[in-house]
Short mmCIF file of N, CA, C and O in Angstrom, two decimals:
data_model
loop_
_atom_site.label_atom_id
_atom_site.label_comp_id
_atom_site.label_asym_id
_atom_site.label_seq_id
_atom_site.Cartn_x
_atom_site.Cartn_y
_atom_site.Cartn_z
N MET A 1 1.08 -1.59 -0.45
CA MET A 1 0.24 0.49 -0.08
C MET A 1 0.88 0.97 0.14
O MET A 1 1.88 1.16 1.02
N ALA A 2 0.71 1.89 -1.63
CA ALA A 2 1.52 3.19 -1.00
C ALA A 2 0.92 4.02 -0.15
O ALA A 2 -0.16 4.66 0.27
N LYS A 3 1.84 5.16 0.51
CA LYS A 3 1.18 6.29 0.81
C LYS A 3 -0.32 7.09 0.98
O LYS A 3 -1.02 7.23 1.82
N THR A 4 0.15 7.18 -0.66
CA THR A 4 -1.60 7.92 -0.98
C THR A 4 -2.30 6.93 -1.31
O THR A 4 -3.76 7.73 -1.61
N ASP A 5 -2.47 5.82 -0.90
CA ASP A 5 -3.77 4.76 -0.27
C ASP A 5 -3.97 4.95 0.35
O ASP A 5 -4.90 4.99 0.83
N TYR A 6 -2.97 5.41 1.90
CA TYR A 6 -3.61 5.16 2.81
C TYR A 6 -4.13 6.92 3.94
O TYR A 6 -4.59 7.25 4.81
N ILE A 7 -3.16 7.83 3.18
CA ILE A 7 -3.70 9.12 3.91
C ILE A 7 -5.31 9.69 3.20
O ILE A 7 -5.00 9.94 1.83
N MET A 8 -5.68 9.63 4.68
CA MET A 8 -7.51 10.16 3.43
C MET A 8 -7.25 11.41 4.40
O MET A 8 -6.75 11.98 5.09
N LYS A 9 -8.43 12.30 3.43
CA LYS A 9 -9.00 13.27 4.36
C LYS A 9 -10.47 13.37 4.74
O LYS A 9 -11.32 12.57 3.93
N ASP A 10 -10.64 14.02 5.53
CA ASP A 10 -11.98 14.10 6.08
C ASP A 10 -12.64 15.32 5.62
O ASP A 10 -12.18 16.07 4.84
N LEU A 11 -13.80 15.56 5.82
CA LEU A 11 -14.72 16.11 5.33
C LEU A 11 -14.50 17.28 5.72
O LEU A 11 -15.08 18.88 5.21
N THR A 12 -13.71 18.31 6.54
CA THR A 12 -12.98 19.20 7.39
C THR A 12 -11.56 19.94 6.46
O THR A 12 -10.97 20.45 6.60
N GLY A 13 -11.21 18.54 5.54
CA GLY A 13 -9.95 18.06 4.64
C GLY A 13 -8.91 18.06 5.96
O GLY A 13 -7.63 18.26 5.54
N TYR A 14 -9.06 17.75 6.94
CA TYR A 14 -7.94 16.71 7.72
C TYR A 14 -7.61 15.83 7.42
O TYR A 14 -7.91 15.06 7.48
N LEU A 15 -6.30 15.76 7.51
CA LEU A 15 -5.21 13.97 7.17
C LEU A 15 -5.59 13.11 8.38
O LEU A 15 -5.45 13.53 9.44
N PHE A 16 -5.62 11.54 7.71
CA PHE A 16 -5.93 10.84 9.26
C PHE A 16 -5.33 9.91 8.23
O PHE A 16 -5.06 10.10 7.14
N ASN A 17 -4.65 8.75 9.14
CA ASN A 17 -4.60 7.66 8.91
C ASN A 17 -5.57 6.40 7.95
O ASN A 17 -6.07 5.61 8.95
N GLY A 18 -5.63 6.06 6.81
CA GLY A 18 -7.22 5.64 6.28
C GLY A 18 -6.74 4.19 6.72
O GLY A 18 -7.91 3.42 6.74
N LYS A 19 -5.47 3.55 6.96
CA LYS A 19 -5.22 2.05 7.52
C LYS A 19 -5.89 1.48 8.88
O LYS A 19 -6.35 0.79 9.54
N TYR A 20 -5.19 2.71 9.70
CA TYR A 20 -5.16 2.87 11.41
C TYR A 20 -5.82 3.75 11.86
O TYR A 20 -5.34 4.95 12.28
N LEU A 21 -7.28 3.76 11.20
CA LEU A 21 -7.82 5.25 12.08
C LEU A 21 -8.11 5.53 13.50
O LEU A 21 -7.72 4.03 14.30
N PRO A 22 -8.23 6.70 13.62
CA PRO A 22 -8.43 7.49 14.70
C PRO A 22 -9.92 7.10 15.21
O PRO A 22 -10.51 6.88 14.56
N ASP A 23 -9.49 6.55 16.63
CA ASP A 23 -11.56 6.51 17.35
C ASP A 23 -11.31 7.56 18.40
O ASP A 23 -10.93 7.57 19.20
N TYR A 24 -12.31 8.48 17.79
CA TYR A 24 -12.28 9.85 18.50
C TYR A 24 -13.05 9.32 20.03
O TYR A 24 -13.56 10.21 20.65
N SER A 25 -13.79 8.19 20.16
CA SER A 25 -14.67 8.11 21.09
C SER A 25 -14.33 8.00 22.55
O SER A 25 -14.57 8.16 23.44
N HIS A 26 -12.99 7.47 22.64
CA HIS A 26 -12.10 7.51 23.83
C HIS A 26 -11.53 9.05 24.43
O HIS A 26 -12.26 9.36 25.59
N ASN A 27 -10.80 8.91 23.71
CA ASN A 27 -9.97 10.11 24.08
C ASN A 27 -11.02 11.58 23.56
O ASN A 27 -10.18 12.64 23.60
N GLY A 28 -11.68 11.87 22.40
CA GLY A 28 -12.17 12.69 21.53
C GLY A 28 -10.51 13.45 20.66
O GLY A 28 -10.10 12.36 20.47
N SER A 29 -10.26 14.36 20.42
CA SER A 29 -9.23 15.16 19.73
C SER A 29 -8.09 14.92 20.20
O SER A 29 -6.80 14.69 19.98
N LEU A 30 -8.02 14.56 21.53
CA LEU A 30 -6.79 14.16 22.46
C LEU A 30 -6.30 13.11 21.50
O LEU A 30 -6.56 12.28 21.44
N TYR A 31 -4.65 12.84 21.19
CA TYR A 31 -3.75 12.25 20.92
C TYR A 31 -4.09 11.96 19.02
O TYR A 31 -3.91 11.02 18.71
N HIS A 32 -4.97 13.27 18.49
CA HIS A 32 -5.51 13.19 17.19
C HIS A 32 -6.10 11.36 16.76
O HIS A 32 -6.85 10.96 16.58
N GLY A 33 -6.98 11.39 17.65
CA GLY A 33 -8.10 9.85 18.00
C GLY A 33 -7.39 8.73 18.54
O GLY A 33 -7.94 7.86 18.29
N TYR A 34 -6.47 8.84 18.63
CA TYR A 34 -5.42 7.66 19.25
C TYR A 34 -5.49 7.54 20.53
O TYR A 34 -5.41 8.37 21.17
N ARG A 35 -5.49 6.38 20.94
CA ARG A 35 -5.23 6.04 22.77
C ARG A 35 -4.17 6.96 23.14
O ARG A 35 -4.92 6.71 24.68
N ASN A 36 -3.19 7.25 22.48
CA ASN A 36 -1.87 7.92 23.39
C ASN A 36 -0.97 7.92 23.06
O ASN A 36 -1.36 7.93 21.19
N SER A 37 -0.28 8.93 23.51
CA SER A 37 0.75 9.45 22.43
C SER A 37 1.86 8.93 21.84
O SER A 37 2.19 9.78 20.48
N VAL A 38 2.02 7.30 21.84
CA VAL A 38 3.05 6.68 21.00
C VAL A 38 2.29 6.56 19.80
O VAL A 38 2.86 6.23 19.17
N GLU A 39 0.74 5.87 20.16
CA GLU A 39 0.55 5.84 18.38
C GLU A 39 0.25 6.75 17.89
O GLU A 39 -0.01 6.66 16.78
N GLU A 40 -0.35 7.99 18.32
CA GLU A 40 -0.78 9.18 17.90
C GLU A 40 0.98 9.67 17.00
O GLU A 40 0.83 9.96 15.91
N THR A 41 2.54 9.28 17.93
CA THR A 41 3.23 9.59 17.07
C THR A 41 3.43 8.95 15.98
O THR A 41 4.09 9.09 14.93
N LEU A 42 2.87 7.34 15.92
CA LEU A 42 3.43 6.21 14.68
C LEU A 42 2.68 6.42 13.78
O LEU A 42 2.70 6.70 12.39
N PHE A 43 1.43 6.64 14.38
CA PHE A 43 0.08 6.32 13.58
C PHE A 43 0.20 7.83 12.18
O PHE A 43 -0.53 7.54 11.36
N TYR A 44 0.17 9.06 12.85
CA TYR A 44 -0.44 10.58 12.60
C TYR A 44 0.95 10.53 12.41
O TYR A 44 1.16 10.88 11.51
N ASP A 45 1.75 11.25 13.61
CA ASP A 45 2.75 12.11 13.26
C ASP A 45 3.86 11.59 11.70
O ASP A 45 4.43 12.29 10.74
N PHE A 46 4.14 10.05 12.29
CA PHE A 46 5.23 9.54 11.44
C PHE A 46 4.38 8.80 9.86
O PHE A 46 5.62 8.95 9.03
N ALA A 47 3.84 8.04 10.23
CA ALA A 47 3.09 7.64 8.76
C ALA A 47 2.20 8.67 7.80
O ALA A 47 2.21 7.98 7.03
N VAL A 48 1.54 9.63 8.72
CA VAL A 48 0.90 10.35 7.46
C VAL A 48 1.63 11.92 7.68
O VAL A 48 1.47 11.87 6.11
N GLN A 49 2.30 12.23 8.59
CA GLN A 49 2.84 13.96 7.94
C GLN A 49 4.15 13.98 7.91
O GLN A 49 4.19 14.39 7.60
N GLY A 50 4.88 12.52 8.05
CA GLY A 50 6.12 12.26 7.23
C GLY A 50 7.18 12.65 8.10
O GLY A 50 8.27 12.96 7.73
N TYR A 51 7.08 13.01 9.26
CA TYR A 51 7.91 13.53 10.53
C TYR A 51 9.04 11.95 11.02
O TYR A 51 8.86 11.21 10.26
N ASP A 52 10.18 12.51 10.60
CA ASP A 52 11.05 11.63 10.78
C ASP A 52 10.80 11.05 13.13
O ASP A 52 10.07 11.66 13.51
N LEU A 53 11.21 9.61 12.85
CA LEU A 53 10.91 8.99 14.33
C LEU A 53 11.97 8.09 14.80
O LEU A 53 13.02 7.83 14.69
N ALA A 54 12.05 8.67 16.32
CA ALA A 54 13.14 7.95 17.51
C ALA A 54 12.27 7.07 18.51
O ALA A 54 11.40 7.61 18.71
N PHE A 55 12.77 5.65 18.54
CA PHE A 55 11.99 5.22 20.13
C PHE A 55 13.46 4.65 20.51
O PHE A 55 14.44 4.15 19.86
N SER A 56 12.94 3.99 21.67
CA SER A 56 13.88 3.24 22.52
C SER A 56 13.59 1.56 22.23
O SER A 56 11.98 1.54 22.82
N TYR A 57 13.86 0.89 22.48
CA TYR A 57 13.20 -0.63 22.67
C TYR A 57 14.25 -1.30 23.49
O TYR A 57 14.97 -1.62 22.81
N ARG A 58 13.76 -1.96 24.55
CA ARG A 58 14.91 -2.58 25.74
C ARG A 58 15.99 -2.37 25.71
O ARG A 58 17.38 -2.71 25.51
N GLY A 59 16.55 -0.64 25.95
CA GLY A 59 17.91 0.36 25.41
C GLY A 59 18.08 0.81 24.82
O GLY A 59 19.35 0.72 24.31
N LYS A 60 17.87 -0.09 23.54
CA LYS A 60 18.67 0.19 22.12
C LYS A 60 17.26 1.18 21.41
O LYS A 60 16.38 1.09 21.22
N ARG A 61 18.34 2.36 20.72
CA ARG A 61 17.14 3.60 20.37
C ARG A 61 17.14 3.22 18.68
O ARG A 61 18.68 2.63 17.71
N TYR A 62 16.05 3.40 18.12
CA TYR A 62 16.24 3.24 16.42
C TYR A 62 15.56 4.37 15.82
O TYR A 62 15.13 5.16 16.64
N PHE A 63 16.29 4.77 14.55
CA PHE A 63 15.79 5.99 14.34
C PHE A 63 14.86 5.66 12.63
O PHE A 63 15.92 4.64 11.74
N PHE A 64 14.19 6.18 12.20
CA PHE A 64 13.59 6.76 11.43
C PHE A 64 13.19 7.57 10.21
O PHE A 64 12.89 8.53 11.03
N MET A 65 13.92 7.72 9.05
CA MET A 65 13.66 9.08 8.37
C MET A 65 12.85 8.47 7.29
O MET A 65 12.56 7.62 6.45
N SER A 66 12.27 9.98 7.36
CA SER A 66 11.18 10.19 6.35
C SER A 66 11.52 10.85 4.89
O SER A 66 11.82 11.58 5.22
N GLY A 67 10.83 10.63 3.88
CA GLY A 67 11.22 11.16 2.57
C GLY A 67 9.93 11.15 1.58
O GLY A 67 8.97 10.18 2.33
N PRO A 68 10.52 11.09 0.65
CA PRO A 68 8.93 11.96 -0.28
C PRO A 68 8.73 10.45 -0.68
O PRO A 68 7.33 10.11 -1.06
N GLU A 69 9.77 9.96 -0.88
CA GLU A 69 9.32 8.74 -1.58
C GLU A 69 9.00 7.38 -1.15
O GLU A 69 8.70 6.13 -1.49
N TYR A 70 10.04 7.21 0.41
CA TYR A 70 10.32 6.15 0.82
C TYR A 70 10.79 6.49 2.77
O TYR A 70 10.99 7.43 2.62
N VAL A 71 10.65 5.82 3.36
CA VAL A 71 10.92 5.87 4.43
C VAL A 71 12.08 4.93 5.14
O VAL A 71 12.44 3.83 4.02
N ALA A 72 13.39 5.81 5.63
CA ALA A 72 14.39 4.32 5.78
C ALA A 72 15.09 4.02 7.32
O ALA A 72 14.49 5.55 8.01
N LEU A 73 15.02 2.85 7.77
CA LEU A 73 15.68 2.86 9.23
C LEU A 73 17.08 3.37 8.64
O LEU A 73 18.02 3.50 8.13
N SER A 74 17.43 4.18 9.95
CA SER A 74 18.64 4.94 10.01
C SER A 74 19.98 4.69 11.00
O SER A 74 18.96 4.41 12.01
N ASP A 75 20.68 5.69 10.94
CA ASP A 75 21.46 5.58 11.95
C ASP A 75 21.42 6.74 12.48
O ASP A 75 19.93 7.83 12.03
N GLU A 76 22.02 6.90 13.65
CA GLU A 76 21.49 8.18 14.62
C GLU A 76 21.39 9.80 14.17
O GLU A 76 20.66 9.94 15.02
N HIS A 77 22.85 9.92 13.25
CA HIS A 77 22.46 10.88 12.87
C HIS A 77 21.89 11.62 11.36
O HIS A 77 21.82 12.13 10.65
N PHE A 78 20.98 10.25 11.49
CA PHE A 78 20.42 9.90 9.91
C PHE A 78 20.71 10.62 8.66
O PHE A 78 20.50 11.28 7.32
N THR A 79 22.04 10.12 8.55
CA THR A 79 22.95 10.21 7.86
C THR A 79 22.99 8.33 6.93
O THR A 79 23.81 8.80 5.55
N GLN A 80 22.95 8.05 7.52
CA GLN A 80 22.64 6.44 6.81
C GLN A 80 21.90 5.78 6.44
O GLN A 80 21.14 5.42 7.71
N GLU A 81 21.20 5.20 5.54
CA GLU A 81 19.87 4.13 5.48
C GLU A 81 20.38 3.06 5.53
O GLU A 81 21.50 2.21 4.82
N LEU A 82 20.26 1.65 6.37
CA LEU A 82 20.16 0.66 6.47
C LEU A 82 19.06 -0.18 5.80
O LEU A 82 19.30 -1.41 5.99
N GLN A 83 17.92 0.31 6.38
CA GLN A 83 16.83 -0.31 5.52
C GLN A 83 15.48 0.32 4.65
O GLN A 83 15.24 1.26 5.49
N ARG A 84 14.88 0.16 3.91
CA ARG A 84 14.23 1.14 3.04
C ARG A 84 12.84 0.15 2.90
O ARG A 84 12.58 -0.86 3.05
N PHE A 85 12.06 1.29 3.41
CA PHE A 85 10.57 0.97 3.09
C PHE A 85 9.56 1.85 2.54
O PHE A 85 10.15 2.52 2.13
N ASP A 86 8.65 1.08 1.82
CA ASP A 86 7.74 2.15 0.74
C ASP A 86 7.03 3.44 1.79
O ASP A 86 7.01 4.11 1.01
N ASP A 87 6.73 3.21 2.64
CA ASP A 87 6.68 4.62 3.26
C ASP A 87 6.33 4.23 4.78
O ASP A 87 6.59 2.85 5.16
N GLY A 88 5.32 5.19 5.68
CA GLY A 88 5.42 4.77 7.60
C GLY A 88 4.90 3.47 7.40
O GLY A 88 5.02 2.89 8.56
N ASN A 89 3.68 3.26 7.23
CA ASN A 89 2.71 2.46 7.65
C ASN A 89 3.62 1.19 6.98
O ASN A 89 3.78 -0.12 8.41
N ALA A 90 4.39 0.79 5.88
CA ALA A 90 5.07 -0.65 6.16
C ALA A 90 6.60 -0.10 6.51
O ALA A 90 6.53 -1.82 7.20
N ALA A 91 6.89 0.78 7.36
CA ALA A 91 8.25 0.41 8.29
C ALA A 91 7.73 0.05 9.69
O ALA A 91 8.17 -0.82 10.28
N LEU A 92 6.35 0.53 10.23
CA LEU A 92 5.51 -0.15 11.42
C LEU A 92 5.07 -1.46 11.22
O LEU A 92 5.48 -2.42 12.29
N GLU A 93 4.99 -1.80 9.96
CA GLU A 93 4.21 -3.53 9.93
C GLU A 93 5.52 -4.23 9.55
O GLU A 93 5.50 -5.34 9.84
N GLN A 94 6.45 -3.44 8.71
CA GLN A 94 7.17 -5.04 8.67
C GLN A 94 9.22 -4.98 9.00
O GLN A 94 9.54 -6.04 9.32
N PHE A 95 9.71 -3.83 9.85
CA PHE A 95 10.21 -3.66 10.46
C PHE A 95 10.48 -4.30 11.38
O PHE A 95 8.92 -4.29 12.37
N LYS A 96 11.38 -5.91 12.22
CA LYS A 96 11.10 -6.61 13.34
C LYS A 96 12.48 -6.09 14.29
O LYS A 96 13.08 -6.27 13.74
N ILE A 97 11.91 -6.21 15.36
CA ILE A 97 12.95 -6.46 16.75
C ILE A 97 12.12 -7.38 17.54
O ILE A 97 11.14 -7.88 17.59
N ASP A 98 12.84 -8.37 17.56
CA ASP A 98 12.72 -9.77 18.41
C ASP A 98 11.75 -10.95 17.70
O ASP A 98 10.64 -11.07 18.25
N GLY A 99 11.66 -10.55 16.11
CA GLY A 99 10.37 -10.94 15.38
C GLY A 99 8.91 -10.67 15.70
O GLY A 99 8.54 -10.94 14.72
N LYS A 100 8.71 -9.41 16.47
CA LYS A 100 7.54 -8.50 16.14
C LYS A 100 7.66 -7.52 15.78
O LYS A 100 8.75 -6.62 15.52
N SER A 101 6.67 -6.85 14.96
CA SER A 101 6.72 -5.47 14.33
C SER A 101 6.73 -4.48 15.59
O SER A 101 6.35 -4.31 16.16
N ILE A 102 7.24 -3.15 15.42
CA ILE A 102 6.70 -2.24 16.01
C ILE A 102 5.49 -2.15 15.94
O ILE A 102 5.04 -1.92 17.21
N ILE A 103 4.32 -2.37 15.40
CA ILE A 103 3.12 -2.37 15.88
C ILE A 103 2.96 -3.21 16.48
O ILE A 103 2.14 -2.84 17.83
N GLU A 104 3.22 -4.28 16.85
CA GLU A 104 2.99 -5.30 18.24
C GLU A 104 4.06 -5.07 19.78
O GLU A 104 3.45 -5.34 20.68
N LEU A 105 4.86 -4.35 19.29
CA LEU A 105 5.70 -3.94 20.44
C LEU A 105 5.14 -2.16 20.73
O LEU A 105 6.00 -2.00 21.84
N ILE A 106 3.98 -2.02 20.62
CA ILE A 106 3.58 -0.58 20.99
C ILE A 106 3.68 -0.02 22.48
O ILE A 106 4.48 1.03 22.53
N ASP A 107 3.30 -1.06 23.09
CA ASP A 107 3.33 -0.75 24.42
C ASP A 107 4.20 -0.96 25.56
O ASP A 107 4.41 -0.76 26.64
N SER A 108 5.15 -1.75 24.28
CA SER A 108 6.89 -1.85 25.07
C SER A 108 7.77 -0.96 24.37
O SER A 108 8.84 -0.69 24.69
N LEU A 109 7.74 0.02 23.45
CA LEU A 109 8.29 1.48 23.13
C LEU A 109 8.80 2.50 24.22
O LEU A 109 7.66 2.92 25.17
N GLU A 110 9.54 2.81 24.39
CA GLU A 110 9.90 4.15 25.54
C GLU A 110 10.57 4.97 24.26
O GLU A 110 11.23 5.33 23.34
N ASP A 111 10.52 6.58 24.68
CA ASP A 111 11.06 7.55 24.14
C ASP A 111 10.46 7.81 22.87
O ASP A 111 11.51 7.76 21.96
N VAL A 112 9.43 7.69 22.42
CA VAL A 112 8.88 7.57 21.47
C VAL A 112 8.77 9.26 20.69
O VAL A 112 7.93 10.09 21.40
N GLU A 113 9.43 10.06 19.20
CA GLU A 113 9.45 10.90 19.43
C GLU A 113 9.37 10.78 17.89
O GLU A 113 10.13 10.50 16.91
N SER A 114 8.70 12.06 17.70
CA SER A 114 8.65 12.77 16.17
C SER A 114 9.88 14.36 15.73
O SER A 114 9.68 15.00 16.78
N TYR A 115 9.98 13.83 14.59
CA TYR A 115 11.51 15.07 14.31
C TYR A 115 10.65 16.26 13.16
O TYR A 115 10.73 15.46 12.41
#
């Protein structure tokens, strides 16, 4: 699925992730409709807005840089591409840590930030 296939606009023109939909019934507009700030950062800031991403898992830091054509796992200085993904959602689904995707590890991620 290409980024253009999952980035949708609501009736007011506001962008949202069409694959990982926000649910405003729990928190209203807090966290852009996601359960917490980690989900907001992953599914909205990173996957929709295209911000770079950094997070920690079990003491190791991971970095992803977003470009117009793809997303890449990178070094800490965002200067070297280590692995490429078609888009933000693909990186969240396909990058594995201990055999699990980032999505499967959401509740275990620490220091999740977008840039």
